[in-house]
Tab-separated table of C-alpha atoms in Angstrom:
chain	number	residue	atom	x	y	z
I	298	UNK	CA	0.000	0.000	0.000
I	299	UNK	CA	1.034	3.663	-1.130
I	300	UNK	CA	1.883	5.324	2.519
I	301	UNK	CA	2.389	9.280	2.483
I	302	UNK	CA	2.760	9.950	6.113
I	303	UNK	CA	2.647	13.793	7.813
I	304	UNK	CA	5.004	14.510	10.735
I	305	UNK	CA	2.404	16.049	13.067
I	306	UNK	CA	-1.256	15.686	12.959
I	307	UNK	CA	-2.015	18.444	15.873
I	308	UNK	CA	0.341	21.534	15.969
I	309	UNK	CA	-0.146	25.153	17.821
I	310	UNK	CA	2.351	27.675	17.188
I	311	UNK	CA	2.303	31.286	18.270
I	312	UNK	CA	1.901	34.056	15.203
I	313	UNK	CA	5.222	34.983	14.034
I	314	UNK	CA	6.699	31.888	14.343
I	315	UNK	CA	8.252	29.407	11.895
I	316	UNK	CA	6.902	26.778	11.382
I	317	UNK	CA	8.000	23.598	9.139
I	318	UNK	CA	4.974	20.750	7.936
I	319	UNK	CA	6.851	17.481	7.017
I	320	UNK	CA	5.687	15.194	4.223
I	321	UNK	CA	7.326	11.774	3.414
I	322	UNK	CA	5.778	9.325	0.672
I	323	UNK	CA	7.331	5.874	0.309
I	324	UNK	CA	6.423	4.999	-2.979
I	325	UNK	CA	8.933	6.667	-5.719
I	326	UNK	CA	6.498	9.349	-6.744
I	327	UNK	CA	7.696	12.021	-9.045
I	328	UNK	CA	5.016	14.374	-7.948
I	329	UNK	CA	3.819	16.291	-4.727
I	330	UNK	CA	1.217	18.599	-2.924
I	331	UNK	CA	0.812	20.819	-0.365
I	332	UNK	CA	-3.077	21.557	0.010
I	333	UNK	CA	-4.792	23.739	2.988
I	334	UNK	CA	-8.407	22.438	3.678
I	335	UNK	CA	-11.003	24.927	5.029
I	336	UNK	CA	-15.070	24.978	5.836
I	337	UNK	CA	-16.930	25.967	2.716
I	338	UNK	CA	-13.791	26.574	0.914
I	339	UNK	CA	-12.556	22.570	-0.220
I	340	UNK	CA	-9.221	21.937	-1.210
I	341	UNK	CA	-6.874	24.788	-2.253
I	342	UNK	CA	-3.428	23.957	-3.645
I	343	UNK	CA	-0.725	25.689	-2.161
I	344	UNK	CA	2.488	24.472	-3.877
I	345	UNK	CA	3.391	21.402	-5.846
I	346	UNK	CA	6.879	19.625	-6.709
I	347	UNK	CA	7.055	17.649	-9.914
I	348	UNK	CA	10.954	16.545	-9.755
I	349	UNK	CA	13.534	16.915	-6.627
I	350	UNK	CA	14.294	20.832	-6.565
I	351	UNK	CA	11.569	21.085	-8.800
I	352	UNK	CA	7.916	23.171	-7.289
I	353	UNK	CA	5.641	25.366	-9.121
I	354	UNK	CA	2.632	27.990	-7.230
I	355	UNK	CA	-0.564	26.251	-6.839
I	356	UNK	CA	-3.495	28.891	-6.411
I	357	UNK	CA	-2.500	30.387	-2.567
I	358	UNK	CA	1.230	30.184	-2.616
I	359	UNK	CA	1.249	33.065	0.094
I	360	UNK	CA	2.507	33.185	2.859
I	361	UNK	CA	4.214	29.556	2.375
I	362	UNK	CA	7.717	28.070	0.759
I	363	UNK	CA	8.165	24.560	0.287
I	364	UNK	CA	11.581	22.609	-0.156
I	365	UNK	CA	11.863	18.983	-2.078
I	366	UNK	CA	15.784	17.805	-1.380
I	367	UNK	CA	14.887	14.357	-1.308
I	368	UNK	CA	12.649	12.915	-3.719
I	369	UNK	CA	10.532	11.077	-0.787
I	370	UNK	CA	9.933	14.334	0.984
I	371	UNK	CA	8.546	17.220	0.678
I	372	UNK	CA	8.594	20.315	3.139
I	373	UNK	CA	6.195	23.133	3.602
I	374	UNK	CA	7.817	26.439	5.593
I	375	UNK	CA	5.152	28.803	6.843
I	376	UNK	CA	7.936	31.597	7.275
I	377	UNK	CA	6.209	33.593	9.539
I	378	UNK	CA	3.112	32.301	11.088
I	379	UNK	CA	-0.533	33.920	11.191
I	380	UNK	CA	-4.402	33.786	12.470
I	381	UNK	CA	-5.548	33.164	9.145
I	382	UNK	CA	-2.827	30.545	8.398
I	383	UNK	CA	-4.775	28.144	11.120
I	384	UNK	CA	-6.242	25.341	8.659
I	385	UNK	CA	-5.465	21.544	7.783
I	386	UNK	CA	-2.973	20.920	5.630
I	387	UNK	CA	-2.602	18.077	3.847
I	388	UNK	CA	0.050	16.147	1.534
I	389	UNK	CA	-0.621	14.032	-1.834
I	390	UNK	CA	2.086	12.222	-3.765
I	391	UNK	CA	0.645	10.840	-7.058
I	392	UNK	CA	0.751	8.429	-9.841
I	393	UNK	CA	0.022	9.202	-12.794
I	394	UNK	CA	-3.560	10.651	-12.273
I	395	UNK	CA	-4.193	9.341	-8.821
I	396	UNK	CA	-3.154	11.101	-5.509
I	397	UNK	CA	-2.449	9.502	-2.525
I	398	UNK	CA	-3.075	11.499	0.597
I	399	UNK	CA	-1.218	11.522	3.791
I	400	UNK	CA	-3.745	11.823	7.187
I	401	UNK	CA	-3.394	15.989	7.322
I	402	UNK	CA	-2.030	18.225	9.958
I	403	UNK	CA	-4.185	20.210	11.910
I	404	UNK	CA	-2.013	23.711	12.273
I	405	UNK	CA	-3.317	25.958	15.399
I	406	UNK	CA	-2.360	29.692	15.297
I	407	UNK	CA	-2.339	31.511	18.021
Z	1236	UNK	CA	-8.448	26.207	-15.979
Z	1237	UNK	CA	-10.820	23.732	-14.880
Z	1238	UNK	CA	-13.588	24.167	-12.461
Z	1239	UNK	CA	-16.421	21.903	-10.136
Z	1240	UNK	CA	-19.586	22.711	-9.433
Z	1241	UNK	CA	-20.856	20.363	-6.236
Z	1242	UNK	CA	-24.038	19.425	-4.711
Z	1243	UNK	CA	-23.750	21.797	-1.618
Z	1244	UNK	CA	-23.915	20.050	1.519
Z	1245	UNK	CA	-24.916	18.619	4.330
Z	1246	UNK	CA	-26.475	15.896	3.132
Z	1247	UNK	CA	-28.610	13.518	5.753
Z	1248	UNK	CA	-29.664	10.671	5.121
Z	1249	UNK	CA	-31.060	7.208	6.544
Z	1250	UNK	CA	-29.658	4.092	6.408
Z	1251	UNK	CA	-30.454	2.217	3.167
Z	1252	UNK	CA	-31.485	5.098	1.432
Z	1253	UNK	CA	-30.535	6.315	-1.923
Z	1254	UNK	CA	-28.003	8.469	-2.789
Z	1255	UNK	CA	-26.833	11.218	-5.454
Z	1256	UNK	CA	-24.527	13.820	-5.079
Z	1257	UNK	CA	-24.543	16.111	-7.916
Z	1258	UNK	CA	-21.288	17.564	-9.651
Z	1259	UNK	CA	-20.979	19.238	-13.004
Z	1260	UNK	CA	-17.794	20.346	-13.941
Z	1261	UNK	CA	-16.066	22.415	-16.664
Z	1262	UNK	CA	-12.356	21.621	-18.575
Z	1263	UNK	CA	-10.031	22.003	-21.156
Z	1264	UNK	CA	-10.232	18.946	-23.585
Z	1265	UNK	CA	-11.457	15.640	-22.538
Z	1266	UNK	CA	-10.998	15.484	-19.032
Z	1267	UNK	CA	-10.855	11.971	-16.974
Z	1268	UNK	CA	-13.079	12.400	-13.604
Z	1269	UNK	CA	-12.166	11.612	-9.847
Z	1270	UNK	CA	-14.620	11.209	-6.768
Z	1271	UNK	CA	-12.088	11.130	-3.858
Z	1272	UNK	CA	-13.750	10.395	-0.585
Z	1273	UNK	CA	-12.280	11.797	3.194
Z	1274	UNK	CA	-13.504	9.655	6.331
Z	1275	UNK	CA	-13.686	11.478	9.280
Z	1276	UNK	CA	-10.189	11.923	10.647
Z	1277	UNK	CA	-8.651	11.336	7.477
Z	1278	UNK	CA	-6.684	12.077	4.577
Z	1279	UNK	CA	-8.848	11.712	1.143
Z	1280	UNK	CA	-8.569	8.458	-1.129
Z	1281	UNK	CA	-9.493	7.526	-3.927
Z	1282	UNK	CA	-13.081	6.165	-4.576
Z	1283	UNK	CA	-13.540	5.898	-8.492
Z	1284	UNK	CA	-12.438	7.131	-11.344
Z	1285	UNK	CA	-13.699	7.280	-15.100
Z	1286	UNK	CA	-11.362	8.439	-18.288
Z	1287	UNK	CA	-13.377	8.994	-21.042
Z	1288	UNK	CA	-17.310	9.349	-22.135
Z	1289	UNK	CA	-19.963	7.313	-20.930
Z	1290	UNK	CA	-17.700	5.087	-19.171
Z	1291	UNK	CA	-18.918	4.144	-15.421
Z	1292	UNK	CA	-16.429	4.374	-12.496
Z	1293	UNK	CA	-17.692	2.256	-9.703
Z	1294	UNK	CA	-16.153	0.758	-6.276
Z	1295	UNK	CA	-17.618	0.003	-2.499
Z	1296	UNK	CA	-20.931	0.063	-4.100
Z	1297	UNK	CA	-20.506	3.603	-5.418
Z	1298	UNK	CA	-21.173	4.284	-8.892
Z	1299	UNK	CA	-20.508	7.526	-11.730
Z	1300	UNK	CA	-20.967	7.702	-14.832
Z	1301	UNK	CA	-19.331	10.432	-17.235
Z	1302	UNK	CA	-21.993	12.236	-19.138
Z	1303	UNK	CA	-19.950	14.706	-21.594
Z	1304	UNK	CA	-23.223	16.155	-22.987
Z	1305	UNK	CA	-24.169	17.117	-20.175
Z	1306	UNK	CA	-20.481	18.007	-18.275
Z	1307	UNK	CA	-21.371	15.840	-15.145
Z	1308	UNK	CA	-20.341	12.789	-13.103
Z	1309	UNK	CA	-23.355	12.527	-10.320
Z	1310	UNK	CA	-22.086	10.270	-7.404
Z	1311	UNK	CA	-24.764	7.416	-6.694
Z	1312	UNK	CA	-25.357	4.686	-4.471
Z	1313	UNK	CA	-28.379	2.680	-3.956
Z	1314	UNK	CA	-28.176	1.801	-0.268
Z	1315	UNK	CA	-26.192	3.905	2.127
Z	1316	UNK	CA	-25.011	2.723	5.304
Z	1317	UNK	CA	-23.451	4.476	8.423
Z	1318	UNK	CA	-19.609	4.008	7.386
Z	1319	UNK	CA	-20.667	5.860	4.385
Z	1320	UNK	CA	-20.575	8.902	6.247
Z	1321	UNK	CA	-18.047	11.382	4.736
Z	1322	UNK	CA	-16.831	14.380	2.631
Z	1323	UNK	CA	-17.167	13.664	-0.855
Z	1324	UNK	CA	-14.773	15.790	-3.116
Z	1325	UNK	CA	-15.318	15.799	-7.269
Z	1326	UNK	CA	-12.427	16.647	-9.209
Z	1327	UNK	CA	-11.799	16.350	-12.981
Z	1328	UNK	CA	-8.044	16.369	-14.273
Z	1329	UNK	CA	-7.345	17.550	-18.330
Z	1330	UNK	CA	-4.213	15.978	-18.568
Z	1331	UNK	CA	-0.157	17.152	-18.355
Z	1332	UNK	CA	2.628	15.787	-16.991
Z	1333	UNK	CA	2.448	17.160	-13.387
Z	1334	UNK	CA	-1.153	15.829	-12.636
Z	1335	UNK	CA	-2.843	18.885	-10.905
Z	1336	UNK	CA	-6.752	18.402	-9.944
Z	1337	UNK	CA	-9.039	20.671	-9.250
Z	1338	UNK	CA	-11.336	19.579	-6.353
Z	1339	UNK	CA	-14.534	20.357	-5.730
Z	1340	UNK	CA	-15.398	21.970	-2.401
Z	1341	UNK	CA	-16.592	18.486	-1.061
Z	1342	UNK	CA	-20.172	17.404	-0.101
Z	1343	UNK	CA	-20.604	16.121	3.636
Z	1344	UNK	CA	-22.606	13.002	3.896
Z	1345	UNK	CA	-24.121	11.672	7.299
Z	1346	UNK	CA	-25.919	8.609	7.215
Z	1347	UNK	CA	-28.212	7.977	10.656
Z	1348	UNK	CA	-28.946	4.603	11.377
């Protein structure tokens, strides 16, 4: 079974601070995603990484950097924590046209 | 870019009844179609999938069938039961090598016993 695993799945952090969201997938895939989930607003893509060193903008890359050293992992760096960054966040690596999704981090800002 | 237009939730229902969760969509080309389904406390997997027109995607007793005239791929099933209960997320994907979908903003499904 495809596993794409999330270092945290609770996290509070104070505003200002920065804060790093850890994605590892153990399955080879070229691609990955960093999505924020929010009530009434679905899934939003934040940043994606097609190759190692590789990411393009999704549709809210504000705010947020992401880093892909390894191929199996794939970093999110909220450099400066808000309010309105408080959201899950979730990680896909994908097949061809089917993403695999990792169990989501629920990020507290305080 | 592409776009979803879903059945806005919540969605109750009882046990064994029938279900249909609308979603009409709009996209570049020939799109395939996704219904990815999140349990509670979960990530979202995938529940079926359907590549080209009039084919039928179907899985857990699920079923969708891509209707190009009509730019939809309605979510059915003909007897819920309580595990069914989730958020239901459409998403239809044109194609390119990095494999970007565009999800819906998800439908939530409770099923009552």
């Amino acid at each position: 079974d495809v596993k794409v695993t999330q270092s945290s799945r609770y996290l509070v952090k104070r505003t200002g601070e920065k804060v790093f969201l850890e994605c590892v997938q153990d399955m080879d895939h070229e691609n990955m995603f960093w999505y924020r989930q929010d009530p009434g607003l679905g899934l939003r893509l934040i940043y994606f990484s097609y190759d190692v060193k590789m990411k393009e903008k999704g549709d809210i890359p504000e705010g947020y950097s992401v880093s892909r050293e390894k191929k199996e992992r794939f970093s999110l760096i909220l450099e400066s924590a808000s309010t309105n960054q408080t959201s899950m966040y979730l990680c896909a690596s994908s097949w061809a046209d089917t993403q695999y999704f990792g169990p989501g981090t629920r990020l507290t800002v305080l | 870019g592409n776009s979803v237009t879903q059945m806005e939730g919540p969605v109750t229902l009882s046990e064994e009844a029938f279900l249909t969760i609308n979603c009409t969509y709009t996209a570049t080309g020939y799109p395939s179609l996704f219904w990815y389904v999140q349990y509670p406390g979960e990530g979202l997997q995938l529940l079926l999938k359907a590549t080209k027109a009039d084919d039928k995607g179907s899985n857990k007793g699920f079923e969708a069938t891509y209707r190009k005239e009509t730019t939809s791929f309605h979510l059915e099933k003909g007897s819920v039961q309580v595990s069914d209960s989730a958020v239901y997320f459409c998403a239809p994907y044109s194609g390119g090598s990095n494999y970007k979908l565009t999800f819906g903003k998800g439908t939530l499904l409770t099923v009552n016993p």
